[in-house]
C-alpha positions as a LaTeX table, in Angstrom:
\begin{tabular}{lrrr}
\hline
Residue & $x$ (\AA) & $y$ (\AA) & $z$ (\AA) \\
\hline
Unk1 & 171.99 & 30.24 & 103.59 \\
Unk2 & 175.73 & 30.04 & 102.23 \\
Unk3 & 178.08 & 32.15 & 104.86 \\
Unk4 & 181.33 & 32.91 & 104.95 \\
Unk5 & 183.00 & 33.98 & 107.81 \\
Unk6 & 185.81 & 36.68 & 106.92 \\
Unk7 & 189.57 & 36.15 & 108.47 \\
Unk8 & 188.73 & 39.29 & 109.86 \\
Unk9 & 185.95 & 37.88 & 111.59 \\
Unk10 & 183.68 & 40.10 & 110.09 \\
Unk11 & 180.22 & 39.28 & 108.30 \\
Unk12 & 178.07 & 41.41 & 105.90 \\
Unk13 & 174.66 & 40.18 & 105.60 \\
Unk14 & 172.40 & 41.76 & 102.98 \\
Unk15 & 168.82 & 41.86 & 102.83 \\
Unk16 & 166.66 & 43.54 & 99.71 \\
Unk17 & 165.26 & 46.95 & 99.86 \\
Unk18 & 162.27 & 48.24 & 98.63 \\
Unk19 & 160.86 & 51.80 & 98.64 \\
Unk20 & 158.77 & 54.56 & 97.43 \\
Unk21 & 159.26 & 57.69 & 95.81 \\
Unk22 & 157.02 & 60.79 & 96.15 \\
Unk23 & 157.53 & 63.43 & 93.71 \\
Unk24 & 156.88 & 67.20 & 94.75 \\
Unk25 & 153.96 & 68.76 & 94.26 \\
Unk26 & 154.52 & 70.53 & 91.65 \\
Unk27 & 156.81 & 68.35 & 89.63 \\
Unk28 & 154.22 & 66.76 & 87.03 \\
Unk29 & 151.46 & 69.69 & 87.16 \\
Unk30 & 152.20 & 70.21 & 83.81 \\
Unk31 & 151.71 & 66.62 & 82.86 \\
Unk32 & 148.32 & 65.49 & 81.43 \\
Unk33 & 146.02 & 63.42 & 83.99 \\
Unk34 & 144.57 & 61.39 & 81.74 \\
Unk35 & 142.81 & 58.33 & 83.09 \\
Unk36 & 143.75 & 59.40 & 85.86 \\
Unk37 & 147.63 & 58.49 & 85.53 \\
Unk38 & 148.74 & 61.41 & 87.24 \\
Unk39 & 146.45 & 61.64 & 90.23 \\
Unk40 & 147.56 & 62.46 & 93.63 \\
Unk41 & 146.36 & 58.95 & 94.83 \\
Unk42 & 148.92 & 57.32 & 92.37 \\
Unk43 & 151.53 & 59.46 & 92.81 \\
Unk44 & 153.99 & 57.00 & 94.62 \\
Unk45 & 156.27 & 55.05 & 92.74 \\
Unk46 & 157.78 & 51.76 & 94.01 \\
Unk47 & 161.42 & 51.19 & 93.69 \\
Unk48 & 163.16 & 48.17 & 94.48 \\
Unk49 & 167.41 & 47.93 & 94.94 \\
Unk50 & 168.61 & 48.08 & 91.49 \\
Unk51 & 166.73 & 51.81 & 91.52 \\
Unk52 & 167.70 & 52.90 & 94.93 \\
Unk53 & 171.37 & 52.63 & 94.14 \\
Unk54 & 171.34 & 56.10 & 92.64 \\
Unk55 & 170.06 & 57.17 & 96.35 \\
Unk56 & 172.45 & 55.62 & 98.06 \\
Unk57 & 174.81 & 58.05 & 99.57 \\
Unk58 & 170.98 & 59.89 & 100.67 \\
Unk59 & 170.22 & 56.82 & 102.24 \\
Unk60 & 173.16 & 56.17 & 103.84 \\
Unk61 & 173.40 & 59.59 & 105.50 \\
Unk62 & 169.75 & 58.69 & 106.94 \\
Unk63 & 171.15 & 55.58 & 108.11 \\
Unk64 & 173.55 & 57.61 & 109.95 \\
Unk65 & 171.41 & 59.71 & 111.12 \\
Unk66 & 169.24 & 56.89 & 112.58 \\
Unk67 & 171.95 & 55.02 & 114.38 \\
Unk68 & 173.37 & 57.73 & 116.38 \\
Unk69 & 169.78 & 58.82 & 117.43 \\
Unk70 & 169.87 & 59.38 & 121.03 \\
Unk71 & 173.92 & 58.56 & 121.31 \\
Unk72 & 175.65 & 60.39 & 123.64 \\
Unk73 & 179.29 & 59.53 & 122.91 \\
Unk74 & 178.65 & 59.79 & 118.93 \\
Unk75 & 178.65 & 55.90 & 118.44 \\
Unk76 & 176.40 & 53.92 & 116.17 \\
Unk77 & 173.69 & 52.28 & 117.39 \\
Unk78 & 175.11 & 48.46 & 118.37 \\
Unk79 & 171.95 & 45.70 & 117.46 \\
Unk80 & 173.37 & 43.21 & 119.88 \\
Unk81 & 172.79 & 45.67 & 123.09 \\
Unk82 & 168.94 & 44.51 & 122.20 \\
Unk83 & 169.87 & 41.10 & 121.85 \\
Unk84 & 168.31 & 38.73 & 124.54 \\
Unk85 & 168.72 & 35.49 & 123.12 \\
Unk86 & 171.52 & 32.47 & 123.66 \\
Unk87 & 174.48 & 34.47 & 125.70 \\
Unk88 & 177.00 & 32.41 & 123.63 \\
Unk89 & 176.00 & 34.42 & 120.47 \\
Unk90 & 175.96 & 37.92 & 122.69 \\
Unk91 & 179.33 & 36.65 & 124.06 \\
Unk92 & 181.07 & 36.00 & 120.07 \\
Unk93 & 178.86 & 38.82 & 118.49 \\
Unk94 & 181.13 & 42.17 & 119.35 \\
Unk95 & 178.55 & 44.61 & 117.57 \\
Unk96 & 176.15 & 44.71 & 114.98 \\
Unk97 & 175.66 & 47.82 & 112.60 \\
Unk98 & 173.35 & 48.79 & 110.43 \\
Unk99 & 174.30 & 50.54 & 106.70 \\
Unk100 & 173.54 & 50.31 & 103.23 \\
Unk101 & 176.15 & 48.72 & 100.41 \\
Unk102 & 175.61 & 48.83 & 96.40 \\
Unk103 & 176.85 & 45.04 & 95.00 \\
Unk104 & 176.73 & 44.43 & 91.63 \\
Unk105 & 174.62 & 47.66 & 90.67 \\
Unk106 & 171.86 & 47.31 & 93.39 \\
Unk107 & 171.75 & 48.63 & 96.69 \\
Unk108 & 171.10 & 46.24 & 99.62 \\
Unk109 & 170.42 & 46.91 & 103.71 \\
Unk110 & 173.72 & 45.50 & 105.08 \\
Unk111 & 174.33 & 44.10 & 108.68 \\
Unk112 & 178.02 & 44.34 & 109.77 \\
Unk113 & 178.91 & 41.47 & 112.47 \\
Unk114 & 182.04 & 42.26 & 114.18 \\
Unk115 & 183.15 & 38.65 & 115.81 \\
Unk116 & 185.03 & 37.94 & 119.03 \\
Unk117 & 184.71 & 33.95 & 117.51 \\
Unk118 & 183.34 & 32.35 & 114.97 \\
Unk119 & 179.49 & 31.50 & 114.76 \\
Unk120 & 177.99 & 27.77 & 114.19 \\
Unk121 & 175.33 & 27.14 & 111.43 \\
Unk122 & 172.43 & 27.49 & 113.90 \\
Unk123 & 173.66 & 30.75 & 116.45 \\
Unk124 & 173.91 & 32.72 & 112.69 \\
Unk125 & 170.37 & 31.41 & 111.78 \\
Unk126 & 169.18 & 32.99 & 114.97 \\
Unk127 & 171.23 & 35.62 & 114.82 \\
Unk128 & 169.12 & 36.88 & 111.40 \\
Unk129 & 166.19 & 35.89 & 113.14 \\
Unk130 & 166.76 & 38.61 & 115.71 \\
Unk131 & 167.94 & 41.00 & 113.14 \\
Unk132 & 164.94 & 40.39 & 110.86 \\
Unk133 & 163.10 & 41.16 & 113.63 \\
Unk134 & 164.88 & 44.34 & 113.92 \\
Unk135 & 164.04 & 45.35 & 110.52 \\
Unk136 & 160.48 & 44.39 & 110.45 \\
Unk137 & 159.56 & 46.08 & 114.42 \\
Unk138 & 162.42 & 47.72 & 116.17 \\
Unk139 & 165.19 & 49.49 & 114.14 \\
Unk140 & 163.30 & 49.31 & 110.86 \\
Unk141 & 160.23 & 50.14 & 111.30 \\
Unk142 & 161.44 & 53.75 & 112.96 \\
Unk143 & 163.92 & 54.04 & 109.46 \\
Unk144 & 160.98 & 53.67 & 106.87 \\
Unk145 & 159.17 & 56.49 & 108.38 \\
Unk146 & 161.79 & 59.11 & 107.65 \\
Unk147 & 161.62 & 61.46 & 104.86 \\
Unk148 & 164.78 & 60.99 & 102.98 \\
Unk149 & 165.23 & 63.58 & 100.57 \\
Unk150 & 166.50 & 63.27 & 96.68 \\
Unk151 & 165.75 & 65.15 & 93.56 \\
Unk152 & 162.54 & 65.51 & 92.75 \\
Unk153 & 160.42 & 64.17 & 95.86 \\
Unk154 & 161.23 & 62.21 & 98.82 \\
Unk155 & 161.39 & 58.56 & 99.58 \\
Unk156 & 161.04 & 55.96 & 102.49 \\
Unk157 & 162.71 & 52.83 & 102.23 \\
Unk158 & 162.00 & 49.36 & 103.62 \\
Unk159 & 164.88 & 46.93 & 105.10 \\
Unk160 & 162.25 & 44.59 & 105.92 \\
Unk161 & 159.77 & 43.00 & 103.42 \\
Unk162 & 156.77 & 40.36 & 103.88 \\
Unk163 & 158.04 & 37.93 & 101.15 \\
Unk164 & 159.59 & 35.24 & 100.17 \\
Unk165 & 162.32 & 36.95 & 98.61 \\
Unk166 & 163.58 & 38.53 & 101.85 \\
Unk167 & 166.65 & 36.63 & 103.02 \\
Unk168 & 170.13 & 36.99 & 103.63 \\
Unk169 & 172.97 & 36.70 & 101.09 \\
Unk170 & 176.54 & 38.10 & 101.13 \\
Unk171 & 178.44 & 40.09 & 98.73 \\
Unk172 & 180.74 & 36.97 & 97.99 \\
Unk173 & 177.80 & 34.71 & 97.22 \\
Unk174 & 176.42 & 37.39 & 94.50 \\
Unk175 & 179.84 & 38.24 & 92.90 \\
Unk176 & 180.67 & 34.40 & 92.40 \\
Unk177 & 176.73 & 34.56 & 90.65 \\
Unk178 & 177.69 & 37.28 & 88.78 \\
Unk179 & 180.95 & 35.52 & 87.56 \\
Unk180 & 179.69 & 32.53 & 86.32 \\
Unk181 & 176.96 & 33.87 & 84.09 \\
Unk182 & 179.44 & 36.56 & 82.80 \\
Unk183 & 180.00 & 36.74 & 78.87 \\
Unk184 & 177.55 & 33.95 & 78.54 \\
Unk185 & 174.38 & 35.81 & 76.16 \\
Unk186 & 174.84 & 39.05 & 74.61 \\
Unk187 & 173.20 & 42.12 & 75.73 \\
Unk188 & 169.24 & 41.87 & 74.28 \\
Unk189 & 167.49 & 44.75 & 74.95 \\
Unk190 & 164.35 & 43.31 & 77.65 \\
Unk191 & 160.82 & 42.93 & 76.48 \\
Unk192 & 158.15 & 44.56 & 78.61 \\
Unk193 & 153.86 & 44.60 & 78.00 \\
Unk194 & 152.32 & 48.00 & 78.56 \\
Unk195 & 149.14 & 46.12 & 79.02 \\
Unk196 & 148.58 & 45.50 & 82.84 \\
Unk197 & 149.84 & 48.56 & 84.10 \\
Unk198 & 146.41 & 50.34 & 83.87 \\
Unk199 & 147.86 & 53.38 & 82.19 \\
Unk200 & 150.17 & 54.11 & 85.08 \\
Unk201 & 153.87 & 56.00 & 84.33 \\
Unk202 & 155.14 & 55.17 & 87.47 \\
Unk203 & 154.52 & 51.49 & 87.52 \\
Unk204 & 155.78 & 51.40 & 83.79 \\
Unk205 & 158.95 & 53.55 & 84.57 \\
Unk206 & 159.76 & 51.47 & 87.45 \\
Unk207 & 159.37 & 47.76 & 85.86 \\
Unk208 & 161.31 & 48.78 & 82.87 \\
Unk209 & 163.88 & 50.57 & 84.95 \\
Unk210 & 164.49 & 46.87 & 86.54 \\
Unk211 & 164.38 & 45.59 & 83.44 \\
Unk212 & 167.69 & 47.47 & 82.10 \\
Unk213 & 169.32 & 46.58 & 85.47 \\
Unk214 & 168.74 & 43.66 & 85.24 \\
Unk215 & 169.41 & 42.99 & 81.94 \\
Unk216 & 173.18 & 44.15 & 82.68 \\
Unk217 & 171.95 & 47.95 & 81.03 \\
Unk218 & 172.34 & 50.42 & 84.57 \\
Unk219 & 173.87 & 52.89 & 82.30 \\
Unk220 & 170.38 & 53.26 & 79.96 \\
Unk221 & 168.09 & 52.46 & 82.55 \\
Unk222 & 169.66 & 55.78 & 84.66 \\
Unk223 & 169.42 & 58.00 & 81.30 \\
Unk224 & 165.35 & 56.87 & 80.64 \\
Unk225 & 164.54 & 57.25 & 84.27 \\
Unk226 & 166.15 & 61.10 & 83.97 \\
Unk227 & 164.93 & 61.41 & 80.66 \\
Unk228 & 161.13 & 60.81 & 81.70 \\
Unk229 & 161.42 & 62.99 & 84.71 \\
Unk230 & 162.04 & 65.81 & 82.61 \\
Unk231 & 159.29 & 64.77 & 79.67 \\
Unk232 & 156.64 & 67.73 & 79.07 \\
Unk233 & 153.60 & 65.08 & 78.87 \\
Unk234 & 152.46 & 60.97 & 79.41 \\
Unk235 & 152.41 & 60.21 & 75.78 \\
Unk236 & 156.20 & 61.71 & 75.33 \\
Unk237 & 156.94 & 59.49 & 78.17 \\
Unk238 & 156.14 & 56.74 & 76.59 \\
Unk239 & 157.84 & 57.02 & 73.70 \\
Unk240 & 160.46 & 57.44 & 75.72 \\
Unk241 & 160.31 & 53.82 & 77.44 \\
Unk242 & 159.68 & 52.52 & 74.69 \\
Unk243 & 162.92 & 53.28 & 73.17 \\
Unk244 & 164.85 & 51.50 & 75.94 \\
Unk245 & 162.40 & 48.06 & 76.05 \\
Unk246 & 160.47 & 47.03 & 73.80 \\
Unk247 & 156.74 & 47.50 & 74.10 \\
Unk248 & 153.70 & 47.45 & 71.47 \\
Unk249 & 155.09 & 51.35 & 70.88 \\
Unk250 & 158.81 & 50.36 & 70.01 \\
Unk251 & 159.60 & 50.78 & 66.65 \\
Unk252 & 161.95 & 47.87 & 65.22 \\
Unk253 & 165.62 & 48.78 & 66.08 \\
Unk254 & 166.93 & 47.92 & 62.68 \\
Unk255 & 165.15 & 51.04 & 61.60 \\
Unk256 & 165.88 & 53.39 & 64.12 \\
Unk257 & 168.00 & 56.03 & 63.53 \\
Unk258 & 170.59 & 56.59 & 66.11 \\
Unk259 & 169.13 & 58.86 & 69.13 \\
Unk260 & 169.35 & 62.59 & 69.20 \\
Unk261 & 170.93 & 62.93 & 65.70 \\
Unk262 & 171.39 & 66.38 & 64.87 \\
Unk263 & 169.77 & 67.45 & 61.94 \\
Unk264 & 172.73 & 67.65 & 58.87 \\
Unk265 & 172.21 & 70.83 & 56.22 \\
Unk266 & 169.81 & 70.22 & 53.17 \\
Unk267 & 168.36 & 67.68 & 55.86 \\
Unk268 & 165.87 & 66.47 & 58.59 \\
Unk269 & 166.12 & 64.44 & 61.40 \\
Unk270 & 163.75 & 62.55 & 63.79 \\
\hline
\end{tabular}
């Protein structure tokens, strides 16, 4: 794990988040339920960082809302008066806060250390030991059982997944990524198989959604994701997608006119 310790002596250490979002019960009733796409038991849609950074003040008032639980005085809740490992770390380790911070267009569970002196190799890699640890049984698992809620539905988000791709990164480390692939392809709009979804909007939504994100395209993948929410049926919603990645339904770009043209006089428009 690559850290830099701030002259500040201050660390950020960011983990992924996950979640899932539970529309209201009324908000697709007047979708079709073909297949069974729009089913109660299917109803919850996973979202992963790039999508939660929309949610992210919502979250972040949650997060709030969770550390000063129980506080008397008003003051976050401090990880490292839970800490019972090596004193040395308790002793250079001031406090340890939990928030949320967006890098690069996705939203990430942050850890704030506040240092008295700086940390060796090994006292940090115990240090996100504890706090995983946290995430996964202590602080955590109390946060992804709260409602938080956003347009449409609620969702509960995760600061602690069982996967390899849970580890801890700072915003430095992904900025300097960020720099050095910079300017090196053009923008291609991302390819993505309907097939292997088993007919399910909210799986195909989401994966195409961090698709765009991915693909350096936040700006289109917000508009789809609004633009399906509001759709009348499934098969509009598809079409929809499918003008943002390209899937069996796409029609060749070259031949597309440009969206929402309004019709000219004498004329007709798609």
């Amino acid at each position: 794990m690559l850290v830099e310790q701030e002259e500040n002596m201050q660390i950020e250490l960011l983990t992924p988040l996950t979640a899932e979002f539970i529309p209201d019960e009324n908000d697709w009733d007047d979708l079709e339920e073909d297949d069974g796409v729009w089913g109660r038991d299917s109803g919850r849609m996973p979202l992963d960082g790039a999508d939660l950074v929309q949610y992210k003040d919502a979250i972040q008032k949650m997060v709030d809302e969770e550390n000063t639980f129980g506080s008397v005085d008003g003051k976050p809740c401090n990880l490292m008066q839970y800490f019972g490992g090596s004193p040395d770390i308790k002793e250079k380790v001031e406090s340890a806060i939990v928030s949320v911070k967006e890098v690069d267009h996705v939203l990430y569970g942050c850890t704030t250390l506040r240092l008295n002196d700086y940390l060796e190799s090994h006292e940090l890699t115990k240090l996100c030991e504890y706090i995983t640890g946290q995430y996964s049984d202590g602080w955590g698992e109390g946060f992804e059982q709260r409602d938080i809620r956003v347009d449409g539905g609620n969702i509960n988000v995760h600061f602690w997944q069982c996967n390899r791709n849970f580890c801890f990164r700072q915003a430095s480390e992904i900025e300097s990524q960020k720099q050095e692939g910079k300017g090196e392809k053009a923008v291609r709009w991302p390819k993505m198989k309907l097939l292997g979804h088993d007919g399910n909007i909210f799986s195909i939504m989401g994966d195409a959604r961090r698709l765009l994100v991915r693909n350096g395209q936040s700006k289109e993948a917000d508009e789809m994701f609004q633009r399906v929410q509001n759709c009348d049926n499934y098969y509009q919603a598809l079409g929809i997608i499918s003008e943002y990645v390209e899937t069996e339904l796409s029609v060749p770009r070259q031949e597309k006119e440009k969206p929402h043209r309004k019709p000219e006089k004498g004329g007709t428009s798609r």
